[in-house]
Amino acid sequence: MNDNLHQLRCFGCGARIRGAEAQPDFRCAACGELFEVEYPGWEQRKGPDRPNAGALKWLWRERRCSSEAVDHSGVWRFRELLPILESFGNAVTLREGNTPLYPLTRNARALGMDQLFAKHQGMNPTGSFKDTGMTAALSVAKERGFEWVACASTGNTSAAMAAYAARAGLRSLVLIPEGKIAWGKLSQAMDYGAVTCQLNTDFDGCLRLLTEIVRQSPIYLLNSVNPYRLEGQKTPAIEIAEAFDWMVPDHVIVPGGNLGNSSALGKGFKEMHELGLIARMPRISVIQAEGANPLSRFFRAHRGAAFEPVEAHTRATAIRIGNPASWRKAARVIEETGGWCLDVTEAEIAIAKAEIGAEGLGCEPASAVTLAGLKKLRANGRVAASESTVLVLTGHTLKDADYTIDFHRGTLLNDQEKSGREAEIEKLRRNAVVVDATPAAVLSALKEQAG
Ligand code: F0G
C-alpha cells in the first residue's frame, strides 16, 4: 500500500493514522467512528502547484484507447485521484467502470423535465456498482498479503467480492441473511467459489458478526466500512463529470442502504471541486425504501435528534438495511450539497422499476428508488423542470428476476400496498401468456395485449 501518498482520517475525532495501522474492523480506536482516505499531498499542491486539470482530463480520456488492463478500467484510469497502491501493476481488475450514461427520454417527458439521465452501474462486470469499490479494496488486500477476504452482504457486495477474490487467487467468505437475498446474487457467490454462509439474521446482524470474526482471525474486511472501497466507488462521479464535459449535472440521485455509495460519490465530487477539475458540486440526494429508512427519518426529525436504527423490511432486498454504517458520511454529503433524503413506498418502487424497464434499460428494485424519489421531489416542487438530473442505477435487472416476474404476474404487491395505484400498475404490467402454438392464437394474444 502506498502509505506515502495517503493516510486515514477519522470521520469522528479527526485522528490520522497510516493505512497499515487500521484496526481489522476499520473503526477508530479512540472514538469508534469510520475512517476516510485522505491525500496530504493535495493540500500542499494548492495554488500554482495544484495538478493540471486540463492535462489530467486529457490523460484519462486517452487511457480509454490503451490496451493496458489498468487503463481500460474505469476506476484505475483515474488512478491519480486514488493513489492507494504501492504499484498499479497490483490492481485486480475486471475492466469495471466506464459505464453508460443513458438519456431517460420517456421518463423525462412524463416528469416534464428537459434532461434526465441514468448512470447505469448495473453494466459493471458482476452487474452492480460494487465492482468499482471492490477492485480498489481487494487490490489493497492483495498488496497487504491477505489470503482471506470477507463481507456481510445483501447480495451484490458478495457477488463482486467473490469474483475479484477469485481473479486475485484469494479465498473469500460471504455472510448473507438467509432467504433475504435475490437468487441471482447468491448464485454468483457460489459460481465464483466463495464460502457462503446463510445466517438466520438480517444484514445488520451479519455485519455485526463479521466484525467480531475479523477481530479474531487474519481476514480482510471488504464491507464499505473499509475506506478503500469508497475510493473506487467515487470514480463514477468522475465519469459523470467527464460525460457532462466537466460541467456537472445539477442533481445526482442515489439509493441509500448502508450509505457507502452516496458517501463515496460525494467524496468524488468534493475532491474534483477542491482540485479544480469542476467548478461546482451537484446536489446529491439519497432515497431509501419506506421500510428501511433510518436516514430519511433522521432528516425528518427535528435538528439535534439522535440517529435511530430501524428493523428493516422491503422487497428491494439490496437496501434492506436498518443500521447503516456510513450514515454520518452520507448525512454530511446531503447537507453540504443541499440535497434531500426521503423514502418511497413498495408500490412506488415497483412502478418506477417498470418505468425504467419500459425504456429498455431495466434495473434492480433498489435502483428504482431513485426515479420514485425524483417523482416525489418533482411533485412537491423541489426539483425544477430545467434541472439536469442523473439517477444512479446501482444494479442490473437480471439480479432479481423473481421480483420482475412477480410484478408482471401481479403477485408482487398486496392490496394494501397497491391501494390507489391499481390503474398505474395495470398499465405497466406485461404478463407472459400461455397460448396454443398456432399463428391465430399468437395474433389474438397480440391483439389483446396491444389493445
Ligand atoms: N443498490 C444496490 C443494488 C445495492 O446492492 C446496494 C447495497 C445499494 C443500492 C445501497 O448502497 O449500501 O452503499 O448505500 N448493497 C449492499 C450489498 C449492502 O451487500 O450488496 P449503499
Tab-separated table of C-alpha atoms and ligand atoms in Angstrom:
chain	number	residue	atom	x	y	z
A	1	MET	CA	0.000	0.000	0.000
A	2	ASN	CA	1.190	3.456	-0.722
A	3	ASP	CA	1.423	4.896	2.758
A	4	ASN	CA	3.469	7.828	1.491
A	5	LEU	CA	0.697	9.321	-0.562
A	6	HIS	CA	-2.343	8.609	1.583
A	7	GLN	CA	-3.431	8.387	5.201
A	8	LEU	CA	-6.655	7.590	7.013
A	9	ARG	CA	-8.555	10.317	8.842
A	10	CYS	CA	-11.202	9.501	11.424
A	11	PHE	CA	-14.561	10.917	10.423
A	12	GLY	CA	-15.455	11.420	14.108
A	13	CYS	CA	-12.471	12.735	16.075
A	14	GLY	CA	-10.210	13.634	13.144
A	15	ALA	CA	-7.357	11.337	14.302
A	16	ARG	CA	-4.934	10.455	11.496
A	17	ILE	CA	-3.259	7.070	11.080
A	18	ARG	CA	-1.258	5.271	8.426
A	19	GLY	CA	-3.212	2.826	6.264
A	20	ALA	CA	-1.352	-0.157	7.707
A	21	GLU	CA	-2.325	0.845	11.265
A	22	ALA	CA	-6.084	0.442	10.743
A	23	GLN	CA	-7.922	-1.959	13.070
A	24	PRO	CA	-9.395	-5.049	11.356
A	25	ASP	CA	-12.910	-3.548	11.675
A	26	PHE	CA	-11.788	-0.162	10.291
A	27	ARG	CA	-13.129	1.667	13.344
A	28	CYS	CA	-11.180	4.395	15.126
A	29	ALA	CA	-9.526	3.031	18.295
A	30	ALA	CA	-10.206	6.352	20.034
A	31	CYS	CA	-13.835	7.118	19.160
A	32	GLY	CA	-15.211	4.133	17.187
A	33	GLU	CA	-16.093	6.120	14.037
A	34	LEU	CA	-15.120	5.185	10.467
A	35	PHE	CA	-12.110	6.492	8.561
A	36	GLU	CA	-11.803	8.098	5.188
A	37	VAL	CA	-8.812	8.142	2.876
A	38	GLU	CA	-7.013	11.460	2.692
A	39	TYR	CA	-4.169	12.590	0.405
A	40	PRO	CA	-1.997	15.075	2.292
A	41	GLY	CA	-0.021	15.947	-0.837
A	42	TRP	CA	-3.096	17.566	-2.348
A	43	GLU	CA	-3.125	20.227	0.375
A	44	GLN	CA	0.435	21.206	-0.417
A	45	ARG	CA	-0.305	21.340	-4.116
A	46	LYS	CA	-2.904	24.078	-3.712
A	47	GLY	CA	-2.113	27.252	-5.615
A	48	PRO	CA	0.296	27.239	-8.562
A	49	ASP	CA	1.396	23.621	-7.817
A	50	ARG	CA	-2.052	22.032	-7.980
A	51	PRO	CA	-2.408	19.260	-10.572
A	52	ASN	CA	-3.017	20.470	-14.067
A	53	ALA	CA	-6.730	19.786	-14.504
A	54	GLY	CA	-6.618	20.035	-18.288
A	55	ALA	CA	-3.725	17.555	-18.550
A	56	LEU	CA	-5.476	15.046	-16.271
A	57	LYS	CA	-8.705	15.223	-18.259
A	58	TRP	CA	-6.789	14.612	-21.462
A	59	LEU	CA	-4.776	11.726	-19.955
A	60	TRP	CA	-7.888	9.997	-18.568
A	61	ARG	CA	-9.603	10.142	-21.934
A	62	GLU	CA	-6.504	8.878	-23.774
A	63	ARG	CA	-6.265	5.861	-21.471
A	64	ARG	CA	-9.570	4.562	-22.783
A	65	CYS	CA	-7.782	3.703	-26.027
A	66	SER	CA	-4.851	1.965	-24.313
A	67	SER	CA	-4.543	-1.814	-24.365
A	68	GLU	CA	-3.331	-1.990	-20.733
A	69	ALA	CA	-5.860	-3.551	-18.347
A	70	VAL	CA	-5.438	-0.818	-15.695
A	71	ASP	CA	-6.030	1.862	-18.306
A	72	HIS	CA	-9.155	0.120	-19.549
A	73	SER	CA	-10.613	0.032	-16.052
A	74	GLY	CA	-12.998	2.914	-15.360
A	75	VAL	CA	-11.529	3.022	-11.858
A	76	TRP	CA	-7.784	2.815	-12.455
A	77	ARG	CA	-7.881	5.092	-15.470
A	78	PHE	CA	-8.395	7.820	-12.838
A	79	ARG	CA	-5.592	6.485	-10.641
A	80	GLU	CA	-4.112	9.946	-9.974
A	81	LEU	CA	-7.166	10.528	-7.752
A	82	LEU	CA	-6.758	7.259	-5.829
A	83	PRO	CA	-3.047	6.692	-5.193
A	84	ILE	CA	-3.653	3.884	-2.681
A	85	LEU	CA	-1.477	1.102	-4.145
A	86	GLU	CA	2.282	0.590	-3.970
A	87	SER	CA	2.166	-0.373	-7.638
A	88	PHE	CA	-0.774	-0.090	-10.002
A	89	GLY	CA	0.506	-3.308	-11.568
A	90	ASN	CA	-1.032	-4.973	-8.487
A	91	ALA	CA	-4.546	-3.785	-9.329
A	92	VAL	CA	-7.036	-6.649	-9.615
A	93	THR	CA	-9.368	-5.561	-12.376
A	94	LEU	CA	-12.252	-6.992	-14.371
A	95	ARG	CA	-12.411	-3.815	-16.530
A	96	GLU	CA	-15.036	-2.322	-14.229
A	97	GLY	CA	-16.444	1.171	-14.650
A	98	ASN	CA	-16.773	3.116	-17.911
A	99	THR	CA	-20.495	2.503	-17.537
A	100	PRO	CA	-23.012	4.157	-19.868
A	101	LEU	CA	-24.956	7.331	-19.177
A	102	TYR	CA	-28.325	6.878	-20.881
A	103	PRO	CA	-30.927	9.575	-21.515
A	104	LEU	CA	-34.283	8.596	-19.949
A	105	THR	CA	-36.342	10.277	-22.617
A	106	ARG	CA	-39.819	8.965	-21.817
A	107	ASN	CA	-39.489	9.370	-18.079
A	108	ALA	CA	-38.158	12.889	-18.592
A	109	ARG	CA	-41.210	13.720	-20.715
A	110	ALA	CA	-43.574	12.249	-18.131
A	111	LEU	CA	-41.929	14.381	-15.442
A	112	GLY	CA	-41.874	17.491	-17.635
A	113	MET	CA	-38.087	17.632	-17.384
A	114	ASP	CA	-35.559	18.635	-20.024
A	115	GLN	CA	-32.578	16.486	-19.058
A	116	LEU	CA	-32.848	13.214	-17.182
A	117	PHE	CA	-30.155	10.526	-17.344
A	118	ALA	CA	-29.383	7.125	-15.874
A	119	LYS	CA	-25.796	6.308	-14.925
A	120	HIS	CA	-26.128	2.546	-15.189
A	121	GLN	CA	-23.753	0.954	-12.708
A	122	GLY	CA	-25.513	-2.353	-13.315
A	123	MET	CA	-23.447	-2.547	-16.503
A	124	ASN	CA	-20.355	-3.458	-14.469
A	125	PRO	CA	-18.766	-6.941	-14.796
A	126	THR	CA	-20.722	-8.550	-11.934
A	127	GLY	CA	-23.815	-6.450	-12.587
A	128	SER	CA	-23.605	-3.845	-9.835
A	129	PHE	CA	-21.798	-0.694	-8.716
A	130	LYS	CA	-19.896	-2.735	-6.117
A	131	ASP	CA	-17.233	-3.684	-8.679
A	132	THR	CA	-15.752	-0.202	-8.662
A	133	GLY	CA	-15.197	-0.339	-4.906
A	134	MET	CA	-14.132	-3.946	-4.901
A	135	THR	CA	-11.301	-3.510	-7.401
A	136	ALA	CA	-9.841	-0.837	-5.104
A	137	ALA	CA	-10.179	-2.538	-1.700
A	138	LEU	CA	-9.402	-6.042	-2.881
A	139	SER	CA	-6.224	-4.816	-4.569
A	140	VAL	CA	-5.182	-3.357	-1.196
A	141	ALA	CA	-5.941	-6.727	0.474
A	142	LYS	CA	-3.733	-8.464	-2.064
A	143	GLU	CA	-0.867	-5.989	-1.652
A	144	ARG	CA	-1.055	-6.450	2.118
A	145	GLY	CA	-0.679	-10.210	1.728
A	146	PHE	CA	-4.092	-11.377	2.987
A	147	GLU	CA	-5.206	-14.866	1.970
A	148	TRP	CA	-8.827	-14.486	3.048
A	149	VAL	CA	-11.307	-11.686	2.451
A	150	ALA	CA	-14.872	-11.450	3.754
A	151	CYS	CA	-18.046	-9.405	3.668
A	152	ALA	CA	-21.574	-9.324	5.012
A	153	SER	CA	-23.956	-8.620	2.179
A	154	THR	CA	-27.449	-8.220	0.820
A	155	GLY	CA	-26.006	-9.917	-2.275
A	156	ASN	CA	-24.189	-7.538	-4.576
A	157	THR	CA	-21.127	-6.933	-2.427
A	158	SER	CA	-20.706	-10.683	-2.036
A	159	ALA	CA	-21.014	-11.284	-5.790
A	160	ALA	CA	-18.392	-8.617	-6.515
A	161	MET	CA	-16.055	-9.722	-3.724
A	162	ALA	CA	-16.207	-13.377	-4.734
A	163	ALA	CA	-15.388	-12.517	-8.353
A	164	TYR	CA	-12.446	-10.214	-7.589
A	165	ALA	CA	-11.080	-12.594	-4.936
A	166	ALA	CA	-11.176	-15.428	-7.445
A	167	ARG	CA	-9.326	-13.316	-10.023
A	168	ALA	CA	-6.662	-12.490	-7.428
A	169	GLY	CA	-6.357	-16.080	-6.220
A	170	LEU	CA	-7.643	-15.209	-2.729
A	171	ARG	CA	-10.281	-17.126	-0.750
A	172	SER	CA	-13.500	-15.391	0.208
A	173	LEU	CA	-16.101	-15.742	2.958
A	174	VAL	CA	-19.629	-14.417	2.474
A	175	LEU	CA	-22.204	-13.874	5.256
A	176	ILE	CA	-25.734	-13.293	3.989
A	177	PRO	CA	-29.168	-13.134	5.630
A	178	GLU	CA	-30.915	-16.420	4.915
A	179	GLY	CA	-33.814	-16.193	2.464
A	180	LYS	CA	-33.476	-12.428	2.089
A	181	ILE	CA	-31.227	-12.072	-0.937
A	182	ALA	CA	-32.034	-12.434	-4.620
A	183	TRP	CA	-31.101	-15.767	-6.218
A	184	GLY	CA	-29.065	-14.198	-8.997
A	185	LYS	CA	-26.698	-12.731	-6.434
A	186	LEU	CA	-26.422	-15.885	-4.346
A	187	SER	CA	-25.660	-17.887	-7.476
A	188	GLN	CA	-22.796	-15.527	-8.321
A	189	ALA	CA	-21.084	-16.010	-4.950
A	190	MET	CA	-21.310	-19.768	-5.463
A	191	ASP	CA	-20.154	-19.587	-9.077
A	192	TYR	CA	-17.056	-17.575	-8.135
A	193	GLY	CA	-16.169	-20.048	-5.411
A	194	ALA	CA	-16.864	-18.175	-2.177
A	195	VAL	CA	-17.512	-19.948	1.122
A	196	THR	CA	-21.101	-18.794	1.563
A	197	CYS	CA	-22.843	-18.851	4.956
A	198	GLN	CA	-26.546	-18.060	5.112
A	199	LEU	CA	-27.301	-16.820	8.605
A	200	ASN	CA	-30.542	-16.673	10.482
A	201	THR	CA	-30.348	-12.906	10.951
A	202	ASP	CA	-30.570	-9.740	8.869
A	203	PHE	CA	-27.794	-7.798	7.081
A	204	ASP	CA	-27.098	-5.733	10.185
A	205	GLY	CA	-26.687	-8.943	12.214
A	206	CYS	CA	-24.351	-10.417	9.575
A	207	LEU	CA	-22.131	-7.325	9.661
A	208	ARG	CA	-22.036	-7.313	13.465
A	209	LEU	CA	-20.960	-10.941	13.490
A	210	LEU	CA	-18.330	-10.454	10.811
A	211	THR	CA	-16.840	-7.561	12.747
A	212	GLU	CA	-16.247	-9.980	15.644
A	213	ILE	CA	-14.764	-12.599	13.313
A	214	VAL	CA	-12.206	-10.285	11.683
A	215	ARG	CA	-11.031	-9.185	15.136
A	216	GLN	CA	-10.168	-12.826	15.837
A	217	SER	CA	-8.726	-14.035	12.500
A	218	PRO	CA	-6.498	-12.573	9.789
A	219	ILE	CA	-9.376	-11.998	7.380
A	220	TYR	CA	-9.606	-8.728	5.448
A	221	LEU	CA	-12.992	-6.999	5.792
A	222	LEU	CA	-14.412	-5.783	2.481
A	223	ASN	CA	-17.656	-4.095	3.513
A	224	SER	CA	-17.959	-0.384	2.792
A	225	VAL	CA	-16.668	0.387	6.321
A	226	ASN	CA	-13.365	-0.312	4.551
A	227	PRO	CA	-12.393	3.184	3.359
A	228	TYR	CA	-10.632	1.878	0.235
A	229	ARG	CA	-13.996	0.648	-1.097
A	230	LEU	CA	-15.174	4.240	-1.224
A	231	GLU	CA	-12.088	5.301	-3.178
A	232	GLY	CA	-13.163	3.034	-6.034
A	233	GLN	CA	-16.813	3.964	-5.672
A	234	LYS	CA	-16.045	7.658	-6.039
A	235	THR	CA	-14.940	7.165	-9.657
A	236	PRO	CA	-18.462	7.142	-11.197
A	237	ALA	CA	-18.588	10.780	-10.038
A	238	ILE	CA	-15.557	11.450	-12.248
A	239	GLU	CA	-17.211	9.617	-15.145
A	240	ILE	CA	-20.393	11.652	-14.718
A	241	ALA	CA	-18.400	14.893	-14.740
A	242	GLU	CA	-16.463	13.713	-17.794
A	243	ALA	CA	-19.690	12.812	-19.622
A	244	PHE	CA	-21.023	16.328	-18.932
A	245	ASP	CA	-17.797	17.789	-20.324
A	246	TRP	CA	-16.789	18.726	-16.756
A	247	MET	CA	-19.823	20.980	-16.241
A	248	VAL	CA	-21.545	18.516	-13.813
A	249	PRO	CA	-25.316	17.993	-13.703
A	250	ASP	CA	-27.473	19.938	-11.251
A	251	HIS	CA	-28.601	16.907	-9.293
A	252	VAL	CA	-27.447	13.326	-8.698
A	253	ILE	CA	-29.846	10.879	-7.016
A	254	VAL	CA	-28.615	7.698	-5.315
A	255	PRO	CA	-30.309	4.819	-3.462
A	256	GLY	CA	-29.387	4.530	0.219
A	257	GLY	CA	-28.716	1.250	2.053
A	258	ASN	CA	-25.542	1.008	4.111
A	259	LEU	CA	-24.850	4.513	2.746
A	260	GLY	CA	-21.340	3.855	1.426
A	261	ASN	CA	-22.181	4.728	-2.153
A	262	SER	CA	-23.683	8.155	-1.510
A	263	SER	CA	-20.683	8.929	0.741
A	264	ALA	CA	-18.271	7.831	-1.990
A	265	LEU	CA	-19.922	9.834	-4.783
A	266	GLY	CA	-19.994	12.896	-2.532
A	267	LYS	CA	-16.273	12.442	-1.823
A	268	GLY	CA	-15.569	12.119	-5.542
A	269	PHE	CA	-17.337	15.346	-6.461
A	270	LYS	CA	-15.839	17.181	-3.486
A	271	GLU	CA	-12.276	16.194	-4.347
A	272	MET	CA	-12.746	17.136	-8.001
A	273	HIS	CA	-14.046	20.503	-6.851
A	274	GLU	CA	-11.106	21.024	-4.489
A	275	LEU	CA	-8.631	20.099	-7.211
A	276	GLY	CA	-10.194	22.485	-9.694
A	277	LEU	CA	-11.499	19.802	-12.066
A	278	ILE	CA	-15.079	21.027	-11.726
A	279	ALA	CA	-16.407	24.462	-10.823
A	280	ARG	CA	-19.256	23.389	-8.521
A	281	MET	CA	-20.800	20.405	-6.753
A	282	PRO	CA	-24.088	18.873	-7.866
A	283	ARG	CA	-26.864	18.498	-5.329
A	284	ILE	CA	-26.764	14.886	-4.049
A	285	SER	CA	-29.984	13.272	-2.808
A	286	VAL	CA	-30.389	9.856	-1.179
A	287	ILE	CA	-33.579	7.801	-1.443
A	288	GLN	CA	-34.466	4.902	0.857
A	289	ALA	CA	-37.269	2.366	0.942
A	290	GLU	CA	-40.050	3.303	3.373
A	291	GLY	CA	-39.462	0.135	5.397
A	292	ALA	CA	-35.701	0.693	5.644
A	293	ASN	CA	-35.490	4.431	6.141
A	294	PRO	CA	-33.354	5.372	9.152
A	295	LEU	CA	-31.588	8.245	7.371
A	296	SER	CA	-34.793	9.633	5.933
A	297	ARG	CA	-36.337	9.584	9.445
A	298	PHE	CA	-33.258	11.301	10.810
A	299	PHE	CA	-33.663	14.129	8.286
A	300	ARG	CA	-37.398	14.385	9.005
A	301	ALA	CA	-36.850	14.599	12.754
A	302	HIS	CA	-36.088	17.900	14.384
A	303	ARG	CA	-32.480	19.124	14.405
A	304	GLY	CA	-30.287	17.516	17.012
A	305	ALA	CA	-32.358	14.318	17.216
A	306	ALA	CA	-30.391	11.089	17.615
A	307	PHE	CA	-29.958	8.689	14.716
A	308	GLU	CA	-32.246	5.703	15.349
A	309	PRO	CA	-31.674	2.370	13.567
A	310	VAL	CA	-34.839	0.575	12.401
A	311	GLU	CA	-35.816	-3.040	11.807
A	312	ALA	CA	-35.730	-3.119	8.027
A	313	HIS	CA	-38.390	-4.545	5.688
A	314	THR	CA	-38.575	-4.104	1.937
A	315	ARG	CA	-38.694	-6.318	-1.150
A	316	ALA	CA	-35.865	-4.201	-2.535
A	317	THR	CA	-33.614	-6.599	-0.624
A	318	ALA	CA	-30.372	-4.850	-1.629
A	319	ILE	CA	-31.277	-1.922	0.637
A	320	ARG	CA	-32.921	-3.886	3.432
A	321	ILE	CA	-30.623	-2.295	5.998
A	322	GLY	CA	-31.716	-0.778	9.291
A	323	ASN	CA	-28.439	0.359	10.825
A	324	PRO	CA	-26.306	1.853	8.027
A	325	ALA	CA	-22.607	2.062	8.890
A	326	SER	CA	-21.849	5.201	6.871
A	327	TRP	CA	-24.856	7.331	7.865
A	328	ARG	CA	-22.727	10.193	9.189
A	329	LYS	CA	-20.734	10.439	5.964
A	330	ALA	CA	-23.884	10.340	3.827
A	331	ALA	CA	-25.667	12.908	6.006
A	332	ARG	CA	-22.768	15.286	5.527
A	333	VAL	CA	-22.827	14.844	1.746
A	334	ILE	CA	-26.562	15.643	1.652
A	335	GLU	CA	-26.142	18.674	3.901
A	336	GLU	CA	-23.077	20.047	2.137
A	337	THR	CA	-24.586	19.744	-1.319
A	338	GLY	CA	-28.104	20.930	-0.430
A	339	GLY	CA	-29.643	17.566	-1.373
A	340	TRP	CA	-32.586	15.732	0.149
A	341	CYS	CA	-33.198	12.422	1.803
A	342	LEU	CA	-36.589	10.801	1.535
A	343	ASP	CA	-38.239	7.411	1.343
A	344	VAL	CA	-40.612	5.746	-1.102
A	345	THR	CA	-43.236	3.005	-0.768
A	346	GLU	CA	-43.126	-0.540	-2.126
A	347	ALA	CA	-45.650	0.384	-4.856
A	348	GLU	CA	-43.670	3.471	-5.835
A	349	ILE	CA	-40.512	1.345	-6.177
A	350	ALA	CA	-42.271	-1.317	-8.282
A	351	ILE	CA	-43.860	1.262	-10.605
A	352	ALA	CA	-40.591	3.162	-11.073
A	353	LYS	CA	-38.745	-0.080	-11.810
A	354	ALA	CA	-41.269	-0.992	-14.520
A	355	GLU	CA	-40.955	2.507	-15.997
A	356	ILE	CA	-37.162	2.173	-16.200
A	357	GLY	CA	-37.646	-1.273	-17.738
A	358	ALA	CA	-40.024	0.154	-20.321
A	359	GLU	CA	-37.203	2.447	-21.516
A	360	GLY	CA	-35.211	-0.647	-22.477
A	361	LEU	CA	-32.757	-0.323	-19.602
A	362	GLY	CA	-34.081	-2.155	-16.585
A	363	CYS	CA	-32.536	-2.181	-13.133
A	364	GLU	CA	-32.955	-3.935	-9.845
A	365	PRO	CA	-35.611	-2.753	-7.393
A	366	ALA	CA	-33.163	-0.919	-5.107
A	367	SER	CA	-32.015	1.201	-8.052
A	368	ALA	CA	-35.574	2.210	-8.931
A	369	VAL	CA	-35.965	4.180	-5.688
A	370	THR	CA	-34.071	6.942	-7.490
A	371	LEU	CA	-36.820	7.522	-10.047
A	372	ALA	CA	-39.533	7.074	-7.408
A	373	GLY	CA	-37.776	9.688	-5.267
A	374	LEU	CA	-37.377	12.104	-8.168
A	375	LYS	CA	-41.099	11.865	-8.878
A	376	LYS	CA	-41.809	12.922	-5.298
A	377	LEU	CA	-39.296	15.764	-5.477
A	378	ARG	CA	-40.924	16.998	-8.696
A	379	ALA	CA	-44.412	16.692	-7.226
A	380	ASN	CA	-43.545	18.781	-4.186
A	381	GLY	CA	-41.777	21.409	-6.282
A	382	ARG	CA	-38.250	20.833	-5.030
A	383	VAL	CA	-36.816	19.997	-8.448
A	384	ALA	CA	-37.328	22.378	-11.355
A	385	ALA	CA	-38.052	21.237	-14.930
A	386	SER	CA	-34.747	22.690	-16.123
A	387	GLU	CA	-32.515	20.868	-13.599
A	388	SER	CA	-30.285	18.291	-15.263
A	389	THR	CA	-30.574	15.145	-13.182
A	390	VAL	CA	-28.689	11.850	-13.063
A	391	LEU	CA	-30.198	8.763	-11.458
A	392	VAL	CA	-27.569	6.266	-10.333
A	393	LEU	CA	-28.889	2.812	-11.248
A	394	THR	CA	-26.915	0.540	-8.977
A	395	GLY	CA	-27.780	-2.980	-10.175
A	396	HIS	CA	-28.733	-4.934	-13.303
A	397	THR	CA	-32.326	-6.049	-13.830
A	398	LEU	CA	-31.266	-9.728	-14.037
A	399	LYS	CA	-30.002	-9.653	-10.453
A	400	ASP	CA	-33.541	-10.116	-9.158
A	401	ALA	CA	-35.632	-11.625	-11.941
A	402	ASP	CA	-38.147	-13.033	-9.421
A	403	TYR	CA	-39.163	-9.517	-8.411
A	404	THR	CA	-39.800	-8.529	-12.021
A	405	ILE	CA	-41.781	-11.661	-12.796
A	406	ASP	CA	-43.870	-11.289	-9.633
A	407	PHE	CA	-44.659	-7.683	-10.587
A	408	HIS	CA	-45.792	-8.562	-14.100
A	409	ARG	CA	-47.770	-11.562	-12.870
A	410	GLY	CA	-49.497	-9.292	-10.390
A	411	THR	CA	-48.337	-11.163	-7.291
A	412	LEU	CA	-45.677	-8.766	-6.005
A	413	LEU	CA	-47.802	-6.269	-4.106
A	414	ASN	CA	-50.692	-6.925	-1.726
A	415	ASP	CA	-53.952	-4.981	-1.888
A	416	GLN	CA	-52.901	-2.552	0.777
A	417	GLU	CA	-49.597	-1.785	-0.960
A	418	LYS	CA	-51.344	-1.325	-4.311
A	419	SER	CA	-54.154	0.787	-2.914
A	420	GLY	CA	-54.791	3.853	-5.070
A	421	ARG	CA	-52.162	2.844	-7.652
A	422	GLU	CA	-54.027	-0.074	-9.291
A	423	ALA	CA	-54.586	1.625	-12.656
A	424	GLU	CA	-50.966	2.744	-12.963
A	425	ILE	CA	-49.755	-0.761	-12.145
A	426	GLU	CA	-52.142	-2.451	-14.600
A	427	LYS	CA	-50.928	-0.161	-17.381
A	428	LEU	CA	-47.328	-1.249	-16.818
A	429	ARG	CA	-47.897	-4.981	-16.354
A	430	ARG	CA	-46.815	-7.231	-19.261
A	431	ASN	CA	-47.539	-10.749	-18.145
A	432	ALA	CA	-46.320	-13.635	-20.297
A	433	VAL	CA	-49.336	-15.545	-21.605
A	434	VAL	CA	-49.561	-19.233	-22.469
A	435	VAL	CA	-51.195	-19.739	-25.879
A	436	ASP	CA	-51.598	-22.522	-28.443
A	437	ALA	CA	-48.753	-22.970	-30.927
A	438	THR	CA	-50.758	-21.536	-33.864
A	439	PRO	CA	-50.474	-18.202	-35.719
A	440	ALA	CA	-54.106	-17.434	-34.922
A	441	ALA	CA	-53.615	-17.872	-31.190
A	442	VAL	CA	-50.450	-15.737	-31.143
A	443	LEU	CA	-52.097	-12.994	-33.246
A	444	SER	CA	-55.095	-12.959	-30.993
A	445	ALA	CA	-52.817	-12.622	-27.926
A	446	LEU	CA	-51.048	-9.759	-29.715
A	447	LYS	CA	-54.360	-8.000	-30.344
A	448	GLU	CA	-55.401	-8.386	-26.750
A	449	GLN	CA	-52.155	-7.044	-25.250
A	450	ALA	CA	-51.641	-4.270	-27.800
A	451	GLY	CA	-55.161	-3.018	-27.166
B	1	F0G	N1	-28.366	-0.587	-4.738
B	1	F0G	C1	-27.947	-1.858	-4.791
B	1	F0G	C2	-28.282	-2.649	-5.997
B	1	F0G	C3	-27.206	-2.409	-3.718
B	1	F0G	O1	-26.772	-3.665	-3.792
B	1	F0G	C4	-26.942	-1.607	-2.584
B	1	F0G	C5	-26.203	-2.137	-1.448
B	1	F0G	C6	-27.401	-0.290	-2.605
B	1	F0G	C7	-28.113	0.188	-3.686
B	1	F0G	C8	-27.146	0.631	-1.473
B	1	F0G	O2	-25.826	1.080	-1.473
B	1	F0G	O3	-25.221	0.328	0.791
B	1	F0G	O4	-23.766	1.898	-0.453
B	1	F0G	O5	-25.977	2.647	0.410
B	1	F0G	N2	-25.886	-3.342	-1.312
B	1	F0G	C9	-25.012	-3.873	-0.274
B	1	F0G	C10	-24.636	-5.318	-0.547
B	1	F0G	C11	-25.320	-3.531	1.089
B	1	F0G	O6	-24.317	-6.041	0.399
B	1	F0G	O7	-24.625	-5.693	-1.705
B	1	F0G	P1	-25.154	1.526	-0.105
